[in-house]
Short mmCIF file of C-alpha atoms and ligand atoms in Angstrom, two decimals:
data_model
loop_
_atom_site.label_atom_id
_atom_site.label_comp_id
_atom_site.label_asym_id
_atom_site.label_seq_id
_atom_site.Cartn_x
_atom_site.Cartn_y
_atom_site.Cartn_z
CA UNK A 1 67.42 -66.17 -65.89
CA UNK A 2 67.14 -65.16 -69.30
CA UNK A 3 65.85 -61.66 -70.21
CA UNK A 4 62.74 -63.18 -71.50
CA UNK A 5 61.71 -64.98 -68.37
CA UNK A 6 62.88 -61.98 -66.19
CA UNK A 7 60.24 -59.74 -68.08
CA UNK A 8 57.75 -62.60 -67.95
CA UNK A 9 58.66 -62.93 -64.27
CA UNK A 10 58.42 -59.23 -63.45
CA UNK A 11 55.51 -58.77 -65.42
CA UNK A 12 53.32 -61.39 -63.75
CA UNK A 13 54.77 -59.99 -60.15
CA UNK A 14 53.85 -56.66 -60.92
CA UNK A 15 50.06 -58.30 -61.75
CA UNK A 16 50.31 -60.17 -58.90
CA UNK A 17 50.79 -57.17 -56.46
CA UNK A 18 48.00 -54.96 -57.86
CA UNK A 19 45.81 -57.56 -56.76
CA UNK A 20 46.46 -56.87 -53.42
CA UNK A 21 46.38 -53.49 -53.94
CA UNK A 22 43.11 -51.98 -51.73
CA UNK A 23 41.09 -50.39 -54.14
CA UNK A 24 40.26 -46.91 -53.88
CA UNK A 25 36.87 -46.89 -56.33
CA UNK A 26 34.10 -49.70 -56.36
CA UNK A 27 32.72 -49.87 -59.48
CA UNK A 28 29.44 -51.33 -58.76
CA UNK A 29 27.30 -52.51 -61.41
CA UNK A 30 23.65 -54.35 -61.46
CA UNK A 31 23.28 -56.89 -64.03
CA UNK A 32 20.30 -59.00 -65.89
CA UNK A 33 21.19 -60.51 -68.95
CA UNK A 34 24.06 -58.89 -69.89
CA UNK A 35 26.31 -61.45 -70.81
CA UNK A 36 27.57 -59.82 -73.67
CA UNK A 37 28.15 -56.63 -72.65
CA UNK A 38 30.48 -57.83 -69.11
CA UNK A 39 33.60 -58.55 -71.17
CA UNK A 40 33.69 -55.44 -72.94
CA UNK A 41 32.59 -53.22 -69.74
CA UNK A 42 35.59 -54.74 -68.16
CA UNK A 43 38.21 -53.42 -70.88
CA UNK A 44 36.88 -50.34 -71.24
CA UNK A 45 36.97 -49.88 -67.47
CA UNK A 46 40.11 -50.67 -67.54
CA UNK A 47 41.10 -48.08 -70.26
CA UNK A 48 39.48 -45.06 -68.43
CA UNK A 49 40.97 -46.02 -64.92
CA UNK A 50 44.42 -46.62 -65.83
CA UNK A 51 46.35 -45.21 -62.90
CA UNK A 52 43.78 -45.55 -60.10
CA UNK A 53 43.17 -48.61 -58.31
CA UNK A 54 40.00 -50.02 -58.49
CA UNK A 55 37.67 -53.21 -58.38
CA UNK A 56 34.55 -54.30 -60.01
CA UNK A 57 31.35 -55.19 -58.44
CA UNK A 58 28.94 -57.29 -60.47
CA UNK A 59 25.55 -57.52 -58.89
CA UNK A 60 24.03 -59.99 -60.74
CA UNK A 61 19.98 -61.43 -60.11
CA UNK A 62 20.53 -65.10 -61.30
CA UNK A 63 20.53 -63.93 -64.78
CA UNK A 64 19.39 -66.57 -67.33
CA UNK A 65 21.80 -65.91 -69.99
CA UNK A 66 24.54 -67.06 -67.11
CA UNK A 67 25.71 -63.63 -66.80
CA UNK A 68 27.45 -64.13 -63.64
CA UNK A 69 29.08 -67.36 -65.00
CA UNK A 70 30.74 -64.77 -67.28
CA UNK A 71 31.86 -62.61 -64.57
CA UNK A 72 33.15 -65.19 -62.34
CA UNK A 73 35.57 -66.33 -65.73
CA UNK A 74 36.36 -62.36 -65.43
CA UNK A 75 36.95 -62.64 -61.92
CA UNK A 76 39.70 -65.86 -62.82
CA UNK A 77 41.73 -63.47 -64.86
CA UNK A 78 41.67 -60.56 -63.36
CA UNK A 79 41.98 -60.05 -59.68
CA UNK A 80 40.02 -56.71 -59.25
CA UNK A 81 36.40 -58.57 -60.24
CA UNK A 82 33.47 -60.01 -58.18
CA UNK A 83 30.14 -61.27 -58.59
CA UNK A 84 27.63 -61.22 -56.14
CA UNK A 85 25.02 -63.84 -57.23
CA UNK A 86 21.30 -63.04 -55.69
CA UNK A 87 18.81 -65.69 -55.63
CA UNK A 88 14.95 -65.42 -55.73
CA UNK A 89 15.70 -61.45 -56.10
CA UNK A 90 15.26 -58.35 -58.39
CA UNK A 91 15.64 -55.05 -58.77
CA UNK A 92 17.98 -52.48 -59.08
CA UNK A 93 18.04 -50.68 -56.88
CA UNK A 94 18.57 -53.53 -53.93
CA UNK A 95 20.99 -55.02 -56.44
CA UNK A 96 22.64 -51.43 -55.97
CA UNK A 97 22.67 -51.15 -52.30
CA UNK A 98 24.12 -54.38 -52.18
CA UNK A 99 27.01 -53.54 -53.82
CA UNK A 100 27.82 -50.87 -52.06
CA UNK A 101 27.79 -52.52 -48.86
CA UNK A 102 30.24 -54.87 -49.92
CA UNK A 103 32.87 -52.79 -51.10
CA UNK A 104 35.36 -51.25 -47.78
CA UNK A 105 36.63 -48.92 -51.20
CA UNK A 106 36.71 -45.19 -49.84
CA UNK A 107 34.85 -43.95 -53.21
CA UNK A 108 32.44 -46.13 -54.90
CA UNK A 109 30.15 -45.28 -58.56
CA UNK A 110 27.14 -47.03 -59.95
CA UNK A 111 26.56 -47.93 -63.47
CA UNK A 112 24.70 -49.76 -66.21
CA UNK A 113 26.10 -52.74 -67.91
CA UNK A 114 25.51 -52.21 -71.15
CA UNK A 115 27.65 -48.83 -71.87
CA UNK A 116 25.27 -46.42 -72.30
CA UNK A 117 27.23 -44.48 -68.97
CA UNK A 118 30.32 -42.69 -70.52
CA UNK A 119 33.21 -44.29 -68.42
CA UNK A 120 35.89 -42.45 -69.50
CA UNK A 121 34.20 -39.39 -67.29
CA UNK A 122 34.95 -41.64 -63.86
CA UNK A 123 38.22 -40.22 -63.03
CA UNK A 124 37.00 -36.66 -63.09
CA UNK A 125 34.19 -37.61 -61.13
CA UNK A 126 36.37 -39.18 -58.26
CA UNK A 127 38.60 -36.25 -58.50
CA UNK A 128 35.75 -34.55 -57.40
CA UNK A 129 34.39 -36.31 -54.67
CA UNK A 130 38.24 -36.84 -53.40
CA UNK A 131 38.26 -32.46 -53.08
CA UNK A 132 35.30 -32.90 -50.57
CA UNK A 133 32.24 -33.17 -53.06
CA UNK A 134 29.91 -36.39 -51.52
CA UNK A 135 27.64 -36.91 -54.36
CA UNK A 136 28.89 -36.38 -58.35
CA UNK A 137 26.22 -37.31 -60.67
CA UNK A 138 26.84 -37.99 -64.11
CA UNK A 139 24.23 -36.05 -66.15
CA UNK A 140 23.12 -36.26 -69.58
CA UNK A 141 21.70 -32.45 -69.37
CA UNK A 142 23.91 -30.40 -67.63
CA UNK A 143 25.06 -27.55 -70.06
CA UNK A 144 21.96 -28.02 -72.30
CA UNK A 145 23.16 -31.06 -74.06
CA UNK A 146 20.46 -33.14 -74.59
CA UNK A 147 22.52 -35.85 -75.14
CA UNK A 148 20.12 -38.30 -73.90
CA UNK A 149 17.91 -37.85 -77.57
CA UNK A 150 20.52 -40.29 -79.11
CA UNK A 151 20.05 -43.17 -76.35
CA UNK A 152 16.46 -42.98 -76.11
CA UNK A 153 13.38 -43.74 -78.37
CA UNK A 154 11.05 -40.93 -78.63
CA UNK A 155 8.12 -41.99 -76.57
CA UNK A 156 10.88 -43.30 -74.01
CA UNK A 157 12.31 -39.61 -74.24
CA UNK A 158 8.86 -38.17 -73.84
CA UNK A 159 8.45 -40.52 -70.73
CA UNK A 160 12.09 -39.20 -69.39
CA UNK A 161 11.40 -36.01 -69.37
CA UNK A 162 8.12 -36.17 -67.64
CA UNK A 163 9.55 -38.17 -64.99
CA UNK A 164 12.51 -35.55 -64.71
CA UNK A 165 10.25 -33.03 -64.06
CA UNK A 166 8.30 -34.92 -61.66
CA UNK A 167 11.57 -35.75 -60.12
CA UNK A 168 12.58 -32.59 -60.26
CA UNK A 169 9.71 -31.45 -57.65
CA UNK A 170 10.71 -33.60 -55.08
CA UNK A 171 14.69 -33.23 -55.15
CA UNK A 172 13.86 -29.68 -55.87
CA UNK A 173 15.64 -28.66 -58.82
CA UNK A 174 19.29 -29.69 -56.68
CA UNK A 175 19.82 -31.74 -60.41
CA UNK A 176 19.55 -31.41 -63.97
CA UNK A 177 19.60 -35.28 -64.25
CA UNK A 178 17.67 -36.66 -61.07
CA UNK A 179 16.70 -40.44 -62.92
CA UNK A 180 20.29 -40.65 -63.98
CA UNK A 181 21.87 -44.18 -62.72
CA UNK A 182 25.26 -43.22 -63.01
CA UNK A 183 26.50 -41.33 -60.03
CA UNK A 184 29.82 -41.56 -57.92
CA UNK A 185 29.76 -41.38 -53.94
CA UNK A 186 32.04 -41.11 -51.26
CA UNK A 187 30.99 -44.52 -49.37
CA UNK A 188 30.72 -43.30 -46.16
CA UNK A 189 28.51 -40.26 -47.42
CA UNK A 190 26.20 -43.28 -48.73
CA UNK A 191 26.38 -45.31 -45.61
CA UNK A 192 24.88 -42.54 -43.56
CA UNK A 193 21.49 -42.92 -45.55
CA UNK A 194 21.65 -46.17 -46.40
CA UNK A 195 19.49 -47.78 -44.03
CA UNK A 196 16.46 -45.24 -44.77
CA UNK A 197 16.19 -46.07 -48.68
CA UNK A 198 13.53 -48.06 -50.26
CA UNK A 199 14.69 -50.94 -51.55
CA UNK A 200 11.92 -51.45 -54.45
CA UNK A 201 12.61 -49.63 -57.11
CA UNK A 202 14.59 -47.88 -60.22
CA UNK A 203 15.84 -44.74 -58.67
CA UNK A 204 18.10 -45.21 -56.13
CA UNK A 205 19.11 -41.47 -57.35
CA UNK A 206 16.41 -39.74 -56.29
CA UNK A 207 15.55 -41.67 -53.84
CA UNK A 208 19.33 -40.67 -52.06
CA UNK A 209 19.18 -37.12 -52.78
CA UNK A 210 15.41 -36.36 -51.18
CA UNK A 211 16.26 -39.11 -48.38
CA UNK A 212 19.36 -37.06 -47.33
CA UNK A 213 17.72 -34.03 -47.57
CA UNK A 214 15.46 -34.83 -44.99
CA UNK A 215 17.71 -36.20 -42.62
CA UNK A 216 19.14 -32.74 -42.51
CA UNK A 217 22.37 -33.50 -43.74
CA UNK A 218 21.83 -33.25 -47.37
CA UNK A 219 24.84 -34.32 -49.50
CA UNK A 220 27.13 -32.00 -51.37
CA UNK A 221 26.07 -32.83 -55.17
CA UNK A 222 28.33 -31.90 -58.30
CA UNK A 223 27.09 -32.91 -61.73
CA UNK A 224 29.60 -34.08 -64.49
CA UNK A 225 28.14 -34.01 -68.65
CA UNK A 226 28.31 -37.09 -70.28
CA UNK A 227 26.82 -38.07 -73.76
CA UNK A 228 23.99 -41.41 -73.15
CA UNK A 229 25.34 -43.75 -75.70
CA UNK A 230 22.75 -46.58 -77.27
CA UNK A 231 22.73 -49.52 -75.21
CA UNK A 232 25.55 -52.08 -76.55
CA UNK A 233 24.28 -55.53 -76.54
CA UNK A 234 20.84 -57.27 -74.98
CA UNK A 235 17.35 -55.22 -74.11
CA UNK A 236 16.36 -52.42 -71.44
CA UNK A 237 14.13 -54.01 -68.14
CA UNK A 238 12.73 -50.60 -68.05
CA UNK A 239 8.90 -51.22 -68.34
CA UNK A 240 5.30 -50.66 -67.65
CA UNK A 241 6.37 -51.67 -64.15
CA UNK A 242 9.35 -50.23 -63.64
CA UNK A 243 6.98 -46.73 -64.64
CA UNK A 244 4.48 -47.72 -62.16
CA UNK A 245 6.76 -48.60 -59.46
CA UNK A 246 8.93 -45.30 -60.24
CA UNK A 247 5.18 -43.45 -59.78
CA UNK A 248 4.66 -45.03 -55.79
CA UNK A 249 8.75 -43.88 -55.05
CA UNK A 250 7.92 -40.80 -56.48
CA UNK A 251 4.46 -40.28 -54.63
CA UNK A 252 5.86 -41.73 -52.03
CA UNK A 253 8.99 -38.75 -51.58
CA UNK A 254 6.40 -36.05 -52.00
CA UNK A 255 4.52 -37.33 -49.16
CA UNK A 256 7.82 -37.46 -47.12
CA UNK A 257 8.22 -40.97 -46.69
CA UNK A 258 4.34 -41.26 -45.07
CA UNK A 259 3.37 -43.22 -47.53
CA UNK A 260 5.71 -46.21 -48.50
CA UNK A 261 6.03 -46.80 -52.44
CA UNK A 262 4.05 -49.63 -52.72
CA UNK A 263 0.84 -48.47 -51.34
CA UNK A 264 0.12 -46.31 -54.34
CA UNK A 265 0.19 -49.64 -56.40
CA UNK A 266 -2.09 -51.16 -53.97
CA UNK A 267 -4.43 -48.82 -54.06
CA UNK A 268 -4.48 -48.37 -58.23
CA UNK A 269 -4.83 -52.02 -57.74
CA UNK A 270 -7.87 -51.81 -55.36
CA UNK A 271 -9.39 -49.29 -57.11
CA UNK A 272 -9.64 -51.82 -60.54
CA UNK A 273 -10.89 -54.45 -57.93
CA UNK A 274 -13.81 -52.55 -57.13
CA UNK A 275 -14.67 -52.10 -61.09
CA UNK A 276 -14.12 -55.65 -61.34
CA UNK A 277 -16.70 -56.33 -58.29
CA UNK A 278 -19.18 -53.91 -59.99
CA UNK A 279 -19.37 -55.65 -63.55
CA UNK A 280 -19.51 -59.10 -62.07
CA UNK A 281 -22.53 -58.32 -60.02
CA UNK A 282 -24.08 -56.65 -62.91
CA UNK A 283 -23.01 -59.85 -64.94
CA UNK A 284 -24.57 -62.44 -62.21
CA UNK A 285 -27.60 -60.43 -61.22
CA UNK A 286 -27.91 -59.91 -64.92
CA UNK A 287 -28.30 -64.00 -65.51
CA UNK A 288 -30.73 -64.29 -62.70
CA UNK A 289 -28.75 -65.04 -59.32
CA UNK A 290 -29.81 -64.01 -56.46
CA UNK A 291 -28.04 -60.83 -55.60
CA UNK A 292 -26.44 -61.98 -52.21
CA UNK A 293 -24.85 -65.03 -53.99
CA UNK A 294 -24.14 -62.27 -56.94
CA UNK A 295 -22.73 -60.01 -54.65
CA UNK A 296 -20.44 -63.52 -52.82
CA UNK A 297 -19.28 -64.29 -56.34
CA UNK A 298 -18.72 -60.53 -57.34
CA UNK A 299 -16.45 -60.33 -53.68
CA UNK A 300 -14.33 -63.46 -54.53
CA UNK A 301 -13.67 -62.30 -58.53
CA UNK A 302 -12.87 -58.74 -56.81
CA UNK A 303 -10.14 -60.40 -54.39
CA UNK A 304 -8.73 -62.96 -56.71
CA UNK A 305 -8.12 -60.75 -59.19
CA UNK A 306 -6.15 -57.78 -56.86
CA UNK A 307 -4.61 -61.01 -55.28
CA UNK A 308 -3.12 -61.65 -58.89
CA UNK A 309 -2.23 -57.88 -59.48
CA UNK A 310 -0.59 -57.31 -56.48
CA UNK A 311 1.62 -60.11 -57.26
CA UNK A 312 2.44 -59.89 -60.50
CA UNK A 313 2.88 -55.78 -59.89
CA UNK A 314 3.32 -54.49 -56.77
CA UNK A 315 4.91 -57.53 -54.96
CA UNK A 316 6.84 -58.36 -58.63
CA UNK A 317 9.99 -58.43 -56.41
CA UNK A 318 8.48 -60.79 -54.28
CA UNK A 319 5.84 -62.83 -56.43
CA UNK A 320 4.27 -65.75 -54.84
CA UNK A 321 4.27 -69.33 -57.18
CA UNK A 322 4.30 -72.61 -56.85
CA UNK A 323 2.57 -73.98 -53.27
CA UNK A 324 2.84 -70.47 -51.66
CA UNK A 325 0.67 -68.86 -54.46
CA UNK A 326 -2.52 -70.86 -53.24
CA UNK A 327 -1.54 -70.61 -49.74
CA UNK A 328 -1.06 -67.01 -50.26
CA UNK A 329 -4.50 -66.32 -52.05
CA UNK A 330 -6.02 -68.00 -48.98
CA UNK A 331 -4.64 -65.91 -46.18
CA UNK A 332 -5.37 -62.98 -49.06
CA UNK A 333 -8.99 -63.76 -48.77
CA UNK A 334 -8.86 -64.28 -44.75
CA UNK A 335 -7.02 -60.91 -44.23
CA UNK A 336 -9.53 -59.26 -46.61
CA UNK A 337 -12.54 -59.83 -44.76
CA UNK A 338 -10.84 -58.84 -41.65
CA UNK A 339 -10.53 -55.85 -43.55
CA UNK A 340 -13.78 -55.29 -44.68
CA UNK A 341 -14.92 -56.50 -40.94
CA UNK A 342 -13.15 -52.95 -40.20
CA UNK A 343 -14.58 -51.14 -43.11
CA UNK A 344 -17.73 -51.59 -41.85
CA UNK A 345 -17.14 -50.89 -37.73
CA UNK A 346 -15.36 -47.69 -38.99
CA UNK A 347 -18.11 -46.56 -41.15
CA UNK A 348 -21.14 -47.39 -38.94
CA UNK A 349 -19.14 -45.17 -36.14
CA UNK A 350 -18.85 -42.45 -38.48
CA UNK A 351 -22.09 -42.51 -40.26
CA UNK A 352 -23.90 -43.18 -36.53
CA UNK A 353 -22.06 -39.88 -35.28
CA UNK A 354 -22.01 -37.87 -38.23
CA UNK A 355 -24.92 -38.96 -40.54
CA UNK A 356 -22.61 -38.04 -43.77
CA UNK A 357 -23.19 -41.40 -45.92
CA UNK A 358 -20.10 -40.31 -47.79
CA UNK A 359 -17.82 -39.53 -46.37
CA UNK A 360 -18.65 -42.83 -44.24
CA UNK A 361 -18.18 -44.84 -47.06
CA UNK A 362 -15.18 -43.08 -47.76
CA UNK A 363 -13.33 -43.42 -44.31
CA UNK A 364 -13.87 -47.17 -44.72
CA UNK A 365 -12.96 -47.88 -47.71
CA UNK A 366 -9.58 -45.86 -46.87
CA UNK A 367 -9.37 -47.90 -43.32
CA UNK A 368 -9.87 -51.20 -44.83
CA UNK A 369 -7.33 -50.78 -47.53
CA UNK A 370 -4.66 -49.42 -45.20
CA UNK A 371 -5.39 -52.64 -43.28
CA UNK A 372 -5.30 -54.92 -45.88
CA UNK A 373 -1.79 -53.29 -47.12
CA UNK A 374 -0.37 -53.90 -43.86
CA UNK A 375 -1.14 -56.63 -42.81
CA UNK A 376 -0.51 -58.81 -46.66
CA UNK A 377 2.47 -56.80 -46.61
CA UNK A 378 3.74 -58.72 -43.37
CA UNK A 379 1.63 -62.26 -44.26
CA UNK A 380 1.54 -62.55 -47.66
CA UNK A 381 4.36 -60.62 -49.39
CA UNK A 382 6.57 -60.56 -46.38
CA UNK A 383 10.17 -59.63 -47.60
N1 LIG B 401 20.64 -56.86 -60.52
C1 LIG B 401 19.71 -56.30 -61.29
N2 LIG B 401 18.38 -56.56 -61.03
N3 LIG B 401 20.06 -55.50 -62.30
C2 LIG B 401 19.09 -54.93 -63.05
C3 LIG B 401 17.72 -55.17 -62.84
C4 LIG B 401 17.35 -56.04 -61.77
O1 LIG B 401 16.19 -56.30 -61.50
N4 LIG B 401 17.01 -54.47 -63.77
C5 LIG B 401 17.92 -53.83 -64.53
N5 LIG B 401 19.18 -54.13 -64.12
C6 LIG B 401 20.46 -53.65 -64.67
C7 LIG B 401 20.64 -53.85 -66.15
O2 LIG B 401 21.19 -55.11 -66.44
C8 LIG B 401 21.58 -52.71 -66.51
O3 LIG B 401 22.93 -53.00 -66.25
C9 LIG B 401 21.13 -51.60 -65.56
O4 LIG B 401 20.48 -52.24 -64.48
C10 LIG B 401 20.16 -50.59 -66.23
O5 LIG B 401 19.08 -51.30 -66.80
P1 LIG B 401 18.52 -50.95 -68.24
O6 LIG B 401 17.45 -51.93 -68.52
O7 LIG B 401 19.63 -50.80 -69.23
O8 LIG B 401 17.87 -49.54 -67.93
P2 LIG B 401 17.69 -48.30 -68.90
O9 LIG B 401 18.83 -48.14 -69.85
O10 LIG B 401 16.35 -48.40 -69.48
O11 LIG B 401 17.76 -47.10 -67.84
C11 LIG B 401 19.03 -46.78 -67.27
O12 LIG B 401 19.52 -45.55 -67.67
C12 LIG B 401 18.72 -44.45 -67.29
C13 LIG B 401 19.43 -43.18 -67.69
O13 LIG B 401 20.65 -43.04 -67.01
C14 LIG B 401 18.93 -46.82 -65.76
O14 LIG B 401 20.21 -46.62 -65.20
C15 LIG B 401 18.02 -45.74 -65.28
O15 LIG B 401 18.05 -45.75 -63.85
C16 LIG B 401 18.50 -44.42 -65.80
O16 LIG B 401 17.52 -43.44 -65.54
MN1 LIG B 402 20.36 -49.23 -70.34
#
């Protein structure tokens, strides 16, 4: 064999076997339309981990840019690269837990696509969690840098800082960065909480830290500066929604769990159904119709329209179309007057016993809703 072909040969062996080599750190990351940034994220990985063995975990939701097209001609070259393809699904932090569970990798670290996370600070947060730590959070505050001024926009910075301090009442000050979405875990320290975290959302952060705090095992947490670095290529998903939803996780946590996240959308919902059944009866009554076929159109308008916000917001995970959006707004409008069947059995009882008109109306309104939540929750939007 001549030299060159021995080198060639060697070379190519020596690829070969780290392949096979199990990796110690999952590098999970959740992807939507971030074709461009992939390729890159992959060398600079590969830069910062030099000397530790490790794999990549795309979690990709059907992108339409063909993102995981890109990572599966990744996953050709280089041997340490999957894609795990989700149909008819989004959101990160599912796309997250998904991830995790697929990697047997003893450590494993979440983080964005499109290089705002600082990877070169990876193998000091694995040394970390190797000497025992469960939980090391990259932060973009710890040590007073606000680092995360060059990364954001000003009203998103504004809108970060509120939501850290919000945060920051429910994980009780344990972090300096609770909304951060780079963190690195020892797996099995993840797999012990795993099965009590809400799956809608954009904090999968926060929600692990307050989740194992109340299972009475709370994770060791260490906290590792980084600078936030503008995004690279493509757009942010974080949106109107993505705030809303992040406000029912969050109300959600302070209510210990009572409360699942999506209620408080339901109920904001609701509440703009009623204004909506209010200035349609004034509308009808207002053009002459009788007020009981006022007050039948005013119900339907009310319905149709928290039918449509409820999909298109608090079910945005799960939205109805095609066939099962009319078939949907049916049982929507079936399971509603069930519900208001029991708002008005619960406050007859209560106004017959108690006489308060009120707080009648009140306990109804508050019993039909809860109905109505759980019972589309299980017909309509069932996951
Ligand atoms: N699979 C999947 N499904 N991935 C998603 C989805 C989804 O529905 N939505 C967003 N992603 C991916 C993006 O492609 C990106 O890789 C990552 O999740 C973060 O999304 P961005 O849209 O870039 O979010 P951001 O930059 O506004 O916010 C990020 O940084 C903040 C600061 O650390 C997130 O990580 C936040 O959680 C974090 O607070
Ligand atoms: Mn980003």
């Amino acid at each position: 064999m001549s030299d060159f072909a021995s080198t060639a040969h060697s070379l190519e062996a020596a690829q070969f076997a780290q392949q096979f080599v199990p990796p110690e750190l999952a590098i999970v990351v959740p992807t939507f339309n971030e074709y461009d940034n992939v390729g890159l994220l992959y060398e600079s990985l590969s830069a910062a981990l030099e000397g530790i063995s490790w794999e990549l975990i795309v979690v990709d939701d059907n992108s339409p840019d063909h993102t995981a097209e890109r990572v599966k001609a990744l996953s050709r070259q280089h041997g340490n690269v999957r894609c795990i393809r989700r149909l008819g699904r989004r959101g990160l932090s599912s796309a997250c837990i998904e991830g995790i569970m697929a990697t047997a990798a003893p450590f494993v670290a979440v983080m964005d696509a499109d290089h705002q996370h600082d990877e070169r600070i990876l193998p000091g947060m694995l040394a970390r969690a190797e000497a025992g730590i469960d939980l090391v959070v990259g932060s973009r505050f710890v040590g007073g840098d606000e680092s995360a001024a060059k990364g954001l926009s000003s009203t998103r910075l504004w809108g970060s800082n509120f939501a850290t301090r919000l945060s920051g009442m429910v994980v009780g000050g344990r972090l300096t960065d609770p909304m951060s979405g780079f963190f690195l875990m020892r797996r099995e320290a993840f797999e012990r909480v795993a099965q009590s975290l809400a799956e809608d959302g954009f904090k999968i952060l926060l929600d692990l830290v307050v989740t194992s705090g109340r299972s009475g095992e709370p994770l060791s947490i260490a906290e590792v500066p980084y600078t936030f670095r503008a995004r690279n290529a493509g757009e942010s998903k974080m949106s109107a929604l993505v705030t809303l939803q992040f406000l029912g996780l969050w109300f959600s946590k302070l209510t210990g769990g009572v409360v699942p996240p999506t209620f408080l959308l339901f109920a904001m919902v609701g509440i703009s159904g009623v204004a909506v059944h209010l200035v349609t009866l004034w509308l009808f009554t207002n053009i002459d119709t009788p007020f009981v076929a006022a007050q039948i159109i005013a119900t339907l308008a009310a319905m149709t329209w928290n039918f449509a916000l409820n999909n298109v917001l608090t079910y945005a995970d799960r939205r109805l179309r095609g066939a099962r959006l009319w078939t949907g707004l049916l049982g929507f409008y079936l399971v509603c007057s069930l519900g208001g069947i029991a708002n008005i059995s619960v406050a007859s009882v209560i106004y017959e016993y108690r006489g308060a008109t009120f707080l009648a109306g009140l306990a109804g309104a508050v019993m039909s809703s809860v109905f109505n939540y759980a019972v589309t929750r299980i017909v309509t939007w069932r996951s």
